[in-house]
Short mmCIF file of C-alpha atoms and ligand atoms in Angstrom, two decimals:
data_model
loop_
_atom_site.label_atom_id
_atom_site.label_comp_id
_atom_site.label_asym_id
_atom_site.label_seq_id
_atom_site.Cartn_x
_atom_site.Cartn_y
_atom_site.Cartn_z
CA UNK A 25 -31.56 7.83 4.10
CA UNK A 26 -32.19 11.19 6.25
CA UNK A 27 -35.05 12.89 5.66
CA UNK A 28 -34.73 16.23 7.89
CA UNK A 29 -32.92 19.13 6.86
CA UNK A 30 -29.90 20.27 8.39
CA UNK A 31 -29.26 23.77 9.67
CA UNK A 32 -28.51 26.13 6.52
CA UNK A 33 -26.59 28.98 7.09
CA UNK A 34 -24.76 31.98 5.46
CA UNK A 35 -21.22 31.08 4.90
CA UNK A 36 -20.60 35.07 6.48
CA UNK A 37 -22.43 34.90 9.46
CA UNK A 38 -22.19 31.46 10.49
CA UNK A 39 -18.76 30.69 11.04
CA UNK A 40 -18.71 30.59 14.63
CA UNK A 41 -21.64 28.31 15.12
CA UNK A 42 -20.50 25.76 12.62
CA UNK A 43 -17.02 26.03 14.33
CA UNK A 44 -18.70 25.45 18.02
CA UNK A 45 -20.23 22.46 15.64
CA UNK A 46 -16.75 21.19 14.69
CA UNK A 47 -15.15 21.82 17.57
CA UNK A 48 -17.75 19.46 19.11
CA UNK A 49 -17.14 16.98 17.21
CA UNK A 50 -20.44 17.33 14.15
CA UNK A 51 -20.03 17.92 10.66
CA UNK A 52 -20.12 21.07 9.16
CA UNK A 53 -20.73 21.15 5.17
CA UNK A 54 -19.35 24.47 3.47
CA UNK A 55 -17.82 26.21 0.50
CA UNK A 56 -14.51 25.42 -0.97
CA UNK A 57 -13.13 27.55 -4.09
CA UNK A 58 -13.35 23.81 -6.06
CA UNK A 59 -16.38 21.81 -3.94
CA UNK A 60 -18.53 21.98 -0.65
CA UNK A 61 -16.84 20.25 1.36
CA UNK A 62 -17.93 17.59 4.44
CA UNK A 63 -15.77 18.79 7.18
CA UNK A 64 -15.06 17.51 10.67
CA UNK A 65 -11.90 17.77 13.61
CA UNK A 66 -9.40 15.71 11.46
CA UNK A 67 -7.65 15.27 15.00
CA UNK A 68 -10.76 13.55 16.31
CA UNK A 69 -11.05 9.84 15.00
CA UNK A 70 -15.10 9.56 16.10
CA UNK A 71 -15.73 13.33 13.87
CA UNK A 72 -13.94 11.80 10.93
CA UNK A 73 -15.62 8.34 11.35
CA UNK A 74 -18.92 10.06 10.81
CA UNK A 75 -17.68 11.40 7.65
CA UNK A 76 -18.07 8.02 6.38
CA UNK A 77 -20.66 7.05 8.20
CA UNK A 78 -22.84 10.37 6.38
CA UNK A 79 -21.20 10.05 2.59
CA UNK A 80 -21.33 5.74 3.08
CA UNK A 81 -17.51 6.29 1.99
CA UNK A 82 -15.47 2.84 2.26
CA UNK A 83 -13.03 3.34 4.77
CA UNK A 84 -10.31 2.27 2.48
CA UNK A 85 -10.36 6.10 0.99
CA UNK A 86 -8.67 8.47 2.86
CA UNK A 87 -9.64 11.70 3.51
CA UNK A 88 -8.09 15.72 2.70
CA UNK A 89 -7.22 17.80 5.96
CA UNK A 90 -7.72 21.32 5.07
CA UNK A 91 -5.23 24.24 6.93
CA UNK A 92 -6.50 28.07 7.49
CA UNK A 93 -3.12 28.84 6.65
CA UNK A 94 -0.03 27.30 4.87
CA UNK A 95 2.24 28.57 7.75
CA UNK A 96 0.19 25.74 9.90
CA UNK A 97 1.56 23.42 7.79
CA UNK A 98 5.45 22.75 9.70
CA UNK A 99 3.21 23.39 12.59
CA UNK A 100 1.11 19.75 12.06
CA UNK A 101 3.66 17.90 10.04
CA UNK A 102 7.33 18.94 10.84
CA UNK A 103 9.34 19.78 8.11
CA UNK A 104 8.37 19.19 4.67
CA UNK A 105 10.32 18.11 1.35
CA UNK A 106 11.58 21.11 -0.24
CA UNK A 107 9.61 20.31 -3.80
CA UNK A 108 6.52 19.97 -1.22
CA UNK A 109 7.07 23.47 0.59
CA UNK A 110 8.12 24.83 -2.96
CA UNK A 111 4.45 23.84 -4.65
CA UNK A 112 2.50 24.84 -1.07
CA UNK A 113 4.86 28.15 -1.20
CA UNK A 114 3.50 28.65 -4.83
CA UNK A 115 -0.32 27.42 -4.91
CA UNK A 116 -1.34 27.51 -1.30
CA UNK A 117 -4.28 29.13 -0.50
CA UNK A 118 -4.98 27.40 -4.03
CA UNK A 119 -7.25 24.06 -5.73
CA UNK A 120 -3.45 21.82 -4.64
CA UNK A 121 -3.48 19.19 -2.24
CA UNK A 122 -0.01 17.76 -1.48
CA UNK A 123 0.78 14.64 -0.39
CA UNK A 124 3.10 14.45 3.43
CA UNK A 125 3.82 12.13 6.11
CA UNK A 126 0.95 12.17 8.66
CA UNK A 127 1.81 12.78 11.70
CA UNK A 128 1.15 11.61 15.02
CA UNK A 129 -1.82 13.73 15.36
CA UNK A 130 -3.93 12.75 12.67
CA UNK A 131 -5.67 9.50 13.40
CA UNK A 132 -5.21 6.75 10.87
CA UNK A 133 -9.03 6.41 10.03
CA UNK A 134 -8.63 9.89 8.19
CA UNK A 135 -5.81 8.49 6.03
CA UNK A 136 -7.42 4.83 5.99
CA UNK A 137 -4.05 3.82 7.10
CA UNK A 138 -1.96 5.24 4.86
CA UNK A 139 1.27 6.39 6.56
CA UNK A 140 0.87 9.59 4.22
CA UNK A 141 -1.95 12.61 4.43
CA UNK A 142 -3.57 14.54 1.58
CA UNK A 143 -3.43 18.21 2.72
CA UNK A 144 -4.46 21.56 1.29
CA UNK A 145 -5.51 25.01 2.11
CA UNK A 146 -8.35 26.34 0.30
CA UNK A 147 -8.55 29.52 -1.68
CA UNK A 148 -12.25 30.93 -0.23
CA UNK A 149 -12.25 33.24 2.88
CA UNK A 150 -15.51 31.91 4.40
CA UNK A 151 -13.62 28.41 4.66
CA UNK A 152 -10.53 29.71 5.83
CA UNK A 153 -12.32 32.15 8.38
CA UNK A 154 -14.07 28.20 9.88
CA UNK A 155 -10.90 26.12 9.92
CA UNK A 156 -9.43 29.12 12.13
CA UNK A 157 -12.00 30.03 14.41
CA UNK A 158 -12.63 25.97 14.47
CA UNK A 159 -8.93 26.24 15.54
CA UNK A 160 -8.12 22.85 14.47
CA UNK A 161 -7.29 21.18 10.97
CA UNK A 162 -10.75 20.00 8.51
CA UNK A 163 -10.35 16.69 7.31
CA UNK A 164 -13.34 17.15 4.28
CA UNK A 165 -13.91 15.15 1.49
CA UNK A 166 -16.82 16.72 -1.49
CA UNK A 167 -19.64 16.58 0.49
CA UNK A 168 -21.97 14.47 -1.76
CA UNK A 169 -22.59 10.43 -0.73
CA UNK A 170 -20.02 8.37 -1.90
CA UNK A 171 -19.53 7.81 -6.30
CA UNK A 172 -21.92 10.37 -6.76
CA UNK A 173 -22.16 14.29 -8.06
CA UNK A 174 -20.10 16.28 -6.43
CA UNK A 175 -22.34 19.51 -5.11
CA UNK A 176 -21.06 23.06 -5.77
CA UNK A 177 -23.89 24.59 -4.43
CA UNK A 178 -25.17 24.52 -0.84
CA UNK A 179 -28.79 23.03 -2.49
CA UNK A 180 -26.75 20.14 -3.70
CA UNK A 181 -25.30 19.40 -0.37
CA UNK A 182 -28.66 19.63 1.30
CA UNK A 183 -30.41 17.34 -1.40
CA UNK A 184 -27.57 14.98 -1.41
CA UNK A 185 -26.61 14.44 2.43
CA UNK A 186 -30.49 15.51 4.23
CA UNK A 187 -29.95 15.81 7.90
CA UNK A 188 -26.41 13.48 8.25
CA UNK A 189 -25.10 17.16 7.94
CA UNK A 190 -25.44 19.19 11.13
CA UNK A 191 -24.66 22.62 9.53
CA UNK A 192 -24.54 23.54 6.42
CA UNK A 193 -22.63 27.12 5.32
CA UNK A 194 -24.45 28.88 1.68
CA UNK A 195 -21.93 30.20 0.17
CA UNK A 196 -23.08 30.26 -3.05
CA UNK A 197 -21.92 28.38 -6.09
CA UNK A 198 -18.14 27.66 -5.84
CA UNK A 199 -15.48 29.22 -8.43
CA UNK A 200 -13.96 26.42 -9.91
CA UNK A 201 -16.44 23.94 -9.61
CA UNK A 202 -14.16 21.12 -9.82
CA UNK A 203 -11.72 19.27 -6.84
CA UNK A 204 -8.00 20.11 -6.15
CA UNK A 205 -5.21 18.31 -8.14
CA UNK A 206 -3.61 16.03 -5.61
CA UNK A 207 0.19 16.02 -6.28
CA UNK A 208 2.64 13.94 -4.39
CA UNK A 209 5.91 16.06 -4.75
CA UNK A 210 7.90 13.70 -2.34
CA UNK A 211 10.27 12.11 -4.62
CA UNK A 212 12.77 13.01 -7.84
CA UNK A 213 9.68 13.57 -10.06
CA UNK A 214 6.13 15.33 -8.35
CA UNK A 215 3.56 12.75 -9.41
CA UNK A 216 -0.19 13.74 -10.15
CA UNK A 217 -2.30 11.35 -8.71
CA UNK A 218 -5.76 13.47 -9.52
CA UNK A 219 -6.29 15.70 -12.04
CA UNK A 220 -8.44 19.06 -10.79
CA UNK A 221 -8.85 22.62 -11.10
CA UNK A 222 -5.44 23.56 -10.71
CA UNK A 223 -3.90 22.66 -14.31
CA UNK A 224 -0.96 19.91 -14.82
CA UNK A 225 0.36 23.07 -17.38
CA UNK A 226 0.47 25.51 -14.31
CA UNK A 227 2.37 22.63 -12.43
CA UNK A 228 4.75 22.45 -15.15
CA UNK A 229 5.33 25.83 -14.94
CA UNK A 230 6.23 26.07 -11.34
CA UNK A 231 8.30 22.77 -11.17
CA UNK A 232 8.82 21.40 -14.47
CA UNK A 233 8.26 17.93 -15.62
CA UNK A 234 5.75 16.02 -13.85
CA UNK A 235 4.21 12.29 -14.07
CA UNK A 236 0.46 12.02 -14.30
CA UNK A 237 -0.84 8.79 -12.96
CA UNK A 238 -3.81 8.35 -12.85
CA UNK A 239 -6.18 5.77 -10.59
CA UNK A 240 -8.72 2.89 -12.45
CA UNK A 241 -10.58 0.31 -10.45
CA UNK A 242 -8.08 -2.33 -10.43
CA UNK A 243 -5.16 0.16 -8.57
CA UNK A 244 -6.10 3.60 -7.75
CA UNK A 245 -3.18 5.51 -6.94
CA UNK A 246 -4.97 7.78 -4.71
CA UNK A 247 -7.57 5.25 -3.25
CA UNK A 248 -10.77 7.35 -3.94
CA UNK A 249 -9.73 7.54 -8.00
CA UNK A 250 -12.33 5.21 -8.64
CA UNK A 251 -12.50 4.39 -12.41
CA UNK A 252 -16.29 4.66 -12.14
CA UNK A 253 -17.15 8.03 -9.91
CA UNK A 254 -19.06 11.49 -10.48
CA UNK A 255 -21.65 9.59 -11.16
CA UNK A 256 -25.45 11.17 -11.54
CA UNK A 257 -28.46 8.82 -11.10
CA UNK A 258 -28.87 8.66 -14.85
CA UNK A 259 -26.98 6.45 -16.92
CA UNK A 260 -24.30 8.64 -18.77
CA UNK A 261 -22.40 8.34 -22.13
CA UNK A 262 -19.61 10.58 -24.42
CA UNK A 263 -20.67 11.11 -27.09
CA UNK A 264 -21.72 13.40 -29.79
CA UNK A 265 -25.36 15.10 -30.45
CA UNK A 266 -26.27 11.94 -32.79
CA UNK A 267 -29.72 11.01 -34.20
CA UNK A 268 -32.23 12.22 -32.58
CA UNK A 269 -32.38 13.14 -28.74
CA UNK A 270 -35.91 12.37 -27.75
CA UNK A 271 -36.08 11.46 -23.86
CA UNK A 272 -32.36 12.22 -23.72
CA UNK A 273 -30.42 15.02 -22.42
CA UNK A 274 -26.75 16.80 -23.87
CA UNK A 275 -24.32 18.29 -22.34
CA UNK A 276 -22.56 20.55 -24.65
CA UNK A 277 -19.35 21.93 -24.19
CA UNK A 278 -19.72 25.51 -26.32
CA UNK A 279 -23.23 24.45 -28.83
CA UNK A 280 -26.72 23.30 -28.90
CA UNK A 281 -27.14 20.69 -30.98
CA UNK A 282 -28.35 21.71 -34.39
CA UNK A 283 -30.98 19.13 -34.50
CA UNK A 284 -32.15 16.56 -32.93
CA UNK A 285 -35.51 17.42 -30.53
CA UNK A 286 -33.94 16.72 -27.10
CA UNK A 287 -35.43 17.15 -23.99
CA UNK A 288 -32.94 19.02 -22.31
CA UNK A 289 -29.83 20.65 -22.84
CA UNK A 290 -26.89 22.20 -20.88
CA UNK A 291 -23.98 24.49 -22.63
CA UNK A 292 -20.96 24.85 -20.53
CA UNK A 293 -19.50 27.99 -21.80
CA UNK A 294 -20.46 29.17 -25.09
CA UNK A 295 -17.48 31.32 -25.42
CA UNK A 296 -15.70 27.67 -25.26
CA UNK A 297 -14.01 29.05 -21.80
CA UNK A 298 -12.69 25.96 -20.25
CA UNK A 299 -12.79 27.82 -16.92
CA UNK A 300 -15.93 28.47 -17.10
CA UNK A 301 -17.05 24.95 -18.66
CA UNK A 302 -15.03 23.26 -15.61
CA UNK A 303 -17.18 25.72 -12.66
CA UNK A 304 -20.58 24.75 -14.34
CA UNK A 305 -19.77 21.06 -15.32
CA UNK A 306 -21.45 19.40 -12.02
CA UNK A 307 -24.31 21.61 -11.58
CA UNK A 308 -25.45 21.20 -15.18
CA UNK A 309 -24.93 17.39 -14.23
CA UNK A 310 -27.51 17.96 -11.05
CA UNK A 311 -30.02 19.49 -13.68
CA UNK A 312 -29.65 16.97 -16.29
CA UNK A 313 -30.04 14.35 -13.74
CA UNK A 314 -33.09 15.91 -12.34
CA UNK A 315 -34.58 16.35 -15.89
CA UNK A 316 -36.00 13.14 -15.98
CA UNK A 317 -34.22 11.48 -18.86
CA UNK A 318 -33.40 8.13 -20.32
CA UNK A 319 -29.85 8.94 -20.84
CA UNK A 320 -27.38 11.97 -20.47
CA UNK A 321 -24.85 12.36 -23.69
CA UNK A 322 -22.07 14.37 -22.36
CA UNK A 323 -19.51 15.76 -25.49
CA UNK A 324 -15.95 15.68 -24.62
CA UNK A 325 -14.23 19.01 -24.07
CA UNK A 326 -10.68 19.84 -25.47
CA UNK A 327 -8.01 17.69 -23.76
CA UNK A 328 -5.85 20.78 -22.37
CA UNK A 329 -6.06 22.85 -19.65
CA UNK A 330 -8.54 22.25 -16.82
CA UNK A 331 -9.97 20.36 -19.79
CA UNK A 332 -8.32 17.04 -19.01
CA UNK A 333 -10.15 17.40 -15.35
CA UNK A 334 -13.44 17.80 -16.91
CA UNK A 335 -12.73 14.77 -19.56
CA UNK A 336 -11.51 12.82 -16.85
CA UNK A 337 -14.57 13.59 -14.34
CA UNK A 338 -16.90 12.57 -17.37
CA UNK A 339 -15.02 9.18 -18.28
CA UNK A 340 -15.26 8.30 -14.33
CA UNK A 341 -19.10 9.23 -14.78
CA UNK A 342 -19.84 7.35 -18.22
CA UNK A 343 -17.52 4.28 -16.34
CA UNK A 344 -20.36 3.64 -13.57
CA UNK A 345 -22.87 2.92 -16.62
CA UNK A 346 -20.71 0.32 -18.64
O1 LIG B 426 -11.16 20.05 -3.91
C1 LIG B 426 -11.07 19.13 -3.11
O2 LIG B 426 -10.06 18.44 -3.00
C2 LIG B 426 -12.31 18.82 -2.25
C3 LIG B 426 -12.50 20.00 -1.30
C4 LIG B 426 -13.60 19.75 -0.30
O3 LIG B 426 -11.29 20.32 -0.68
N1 LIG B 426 -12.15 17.59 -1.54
C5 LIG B 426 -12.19 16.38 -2.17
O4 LIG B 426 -12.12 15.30 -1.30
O5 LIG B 426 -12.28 16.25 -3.36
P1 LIG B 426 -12.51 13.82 -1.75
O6 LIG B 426 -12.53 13.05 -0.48
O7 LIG B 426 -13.75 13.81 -2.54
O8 LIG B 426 -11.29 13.33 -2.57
C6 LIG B 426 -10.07 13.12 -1.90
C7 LIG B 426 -9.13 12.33 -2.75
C8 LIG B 426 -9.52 10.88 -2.88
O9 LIG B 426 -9.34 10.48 -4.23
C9 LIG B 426 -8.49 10.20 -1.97
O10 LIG B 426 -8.25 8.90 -2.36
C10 LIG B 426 -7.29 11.10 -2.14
O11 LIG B 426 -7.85 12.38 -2.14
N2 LIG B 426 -6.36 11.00 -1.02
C11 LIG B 426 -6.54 11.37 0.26
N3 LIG B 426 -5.47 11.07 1.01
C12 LIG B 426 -4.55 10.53 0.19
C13 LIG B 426 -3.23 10.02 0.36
N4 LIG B 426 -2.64 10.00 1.55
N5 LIG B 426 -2.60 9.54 -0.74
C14 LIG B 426 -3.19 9.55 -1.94
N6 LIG B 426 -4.44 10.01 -2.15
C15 LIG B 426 -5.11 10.49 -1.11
MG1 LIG B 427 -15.25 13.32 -3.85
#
């Protein structure tokens, strides 16, 4: 474990150091519209290899490159399936990764292998603004160490990853507070492989019907879908506000419990905005878990919307504790 600190910076005014930092080959932490991210030269294998060297990621889950711009995209991969182009057309800059071909350029240690890429381009200026002036594509996982919270706030990044960051852009807490839905749009039917901030109804929408499958332990479809994931340091169950709370903490979706004594509590929206709920879910899971508390008893949230994300995000986190 590091114990320095790395170099904090505004997400404004530091872009052009922390590109001089990619460029060179360090990682760069900074703000995503869903997660910070742990960035590095996707095109250099020894950058990305210290991606997993600083989260202790197994090398069997590949990584997402992030483009400045979705007109880089025929520009790194050739030409694209139309449904692909069609959902990158729509979403892009957007919380959508697609699923392509990797090309030549992309060494194989950022897709572990895989003779496809996960590839997105962010909705947040500040991120945008790096990948550009870095003037390459960001492969960047969340940047928290490997199964655990994923940090929406620069603090979280620096308390998670210490000095195995070089530079880390403040950018505040991010919007949606949750990752990208991955969506592999290369065949008859676009396939979800994650569910995220962007919702499977929006999907729908824009493409019609779509198969959500979903990773466990035994396969993940898209390798880093562990079943057990998200996880804080203390042990975490769904649940209701039951008996009494004591040393335990809730996470509430719109309500205190009405009894119960416990020793802390976190409401995610109390106007029951699922939005909202999905932007605040991790850092209320960094408080709980730094509450000091037996146990965290998280309450499901409504199965629709970016509500499945969150419910799936908590299952993955209660899995780790079975
Ligand atoms: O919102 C996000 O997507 C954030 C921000 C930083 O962009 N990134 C993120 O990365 O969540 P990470 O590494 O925590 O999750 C990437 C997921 C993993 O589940 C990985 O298995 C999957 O993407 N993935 C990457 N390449 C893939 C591929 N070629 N096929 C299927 N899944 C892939
Ligand atoms: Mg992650």
């Amino acid at each position: 474990m590091s114990t320095g600190s790395p170099r904090v910076l505004p997400a404004d005014r530091g872009i052009a150091e922390a590109a001089a930092v990619l460029r060179a080959g360090g990682l760069v932490a900074f703000p995503t519209e869903t997660v910070y991210g742990l960035g590095a030269n996707a095109l250099d294998a020894e950058a990305a290899a210290r991606i997993f060297a600083a989260k202790a990621r197994p090398s069997f889950d590949p990584l997402i490159s992030h483009l400045a711009d979705a007109a880089d995209l025929p520009g790194l991969v050739g030409p694209v399936p139309p449904a692909v182009a069609a959902l990158a057309e729509r979403f892009w800059p957007g919380p959508l990764t697609l699923i392509v071909d990797r090309p030549a350029a992309i060494p194989p240690i950022v897709t572990s292998g895989l003779d496809t890429m996960a590839v997105r381009v962010p909705d947040e200026p500040s991120a945008r603004a790096l990948i550009a002036a870095a003037g390459v594509p960001v492969a960047a996982p969340s940047a928290n160490r490997f199964g655990q919270l994923s940090p929406t706030r620069a603090e979280h990044v620096v308390a998670g990853l210490g000095d195995a960051v070089e530079v880390v852009l403040d950018g505040g807490p991010t919007r949606c507070g949750i990752e990208s839905t991955i969506v592999d749009a290369r065949g008859a039917r676009p396939v979800v492989l994650r569910l995220g901030a962007l919702p499977v109804e929006a999907l729908i929408e824009a493409v019609g019907p779509v198969e959500v499958r979903q990773g466990s332990s035994g396969q993940p479809v898209a390798p880093g879908t562990l079943a057990a994931h998200y996880a804080p340091r203390t042990p975490l169950r769904l649940g209701a506000a039951d008996g009494d709370g004591g040393r335990r903490g809730f996470l509430a979706f719109r309500e205190r419990p009405a009894a119960g004594d416990w020793a802390a509590v976190e409401v995610l929206s109390r106007e029951g905005d699922l939005t909202v709920a999905a932007a605040r879910l991790f850092d209320a899971l960094h408080r709980l878990d730094a509450a000091g508390v037996t146990e965290i008893v998280a309450e499901p949230v409504p199965e629709v919307g970016v509500g499945r994300a969150i419910n799936d995000r908590l299952r993955r986190a209660a899995a780790t504790w079975h």
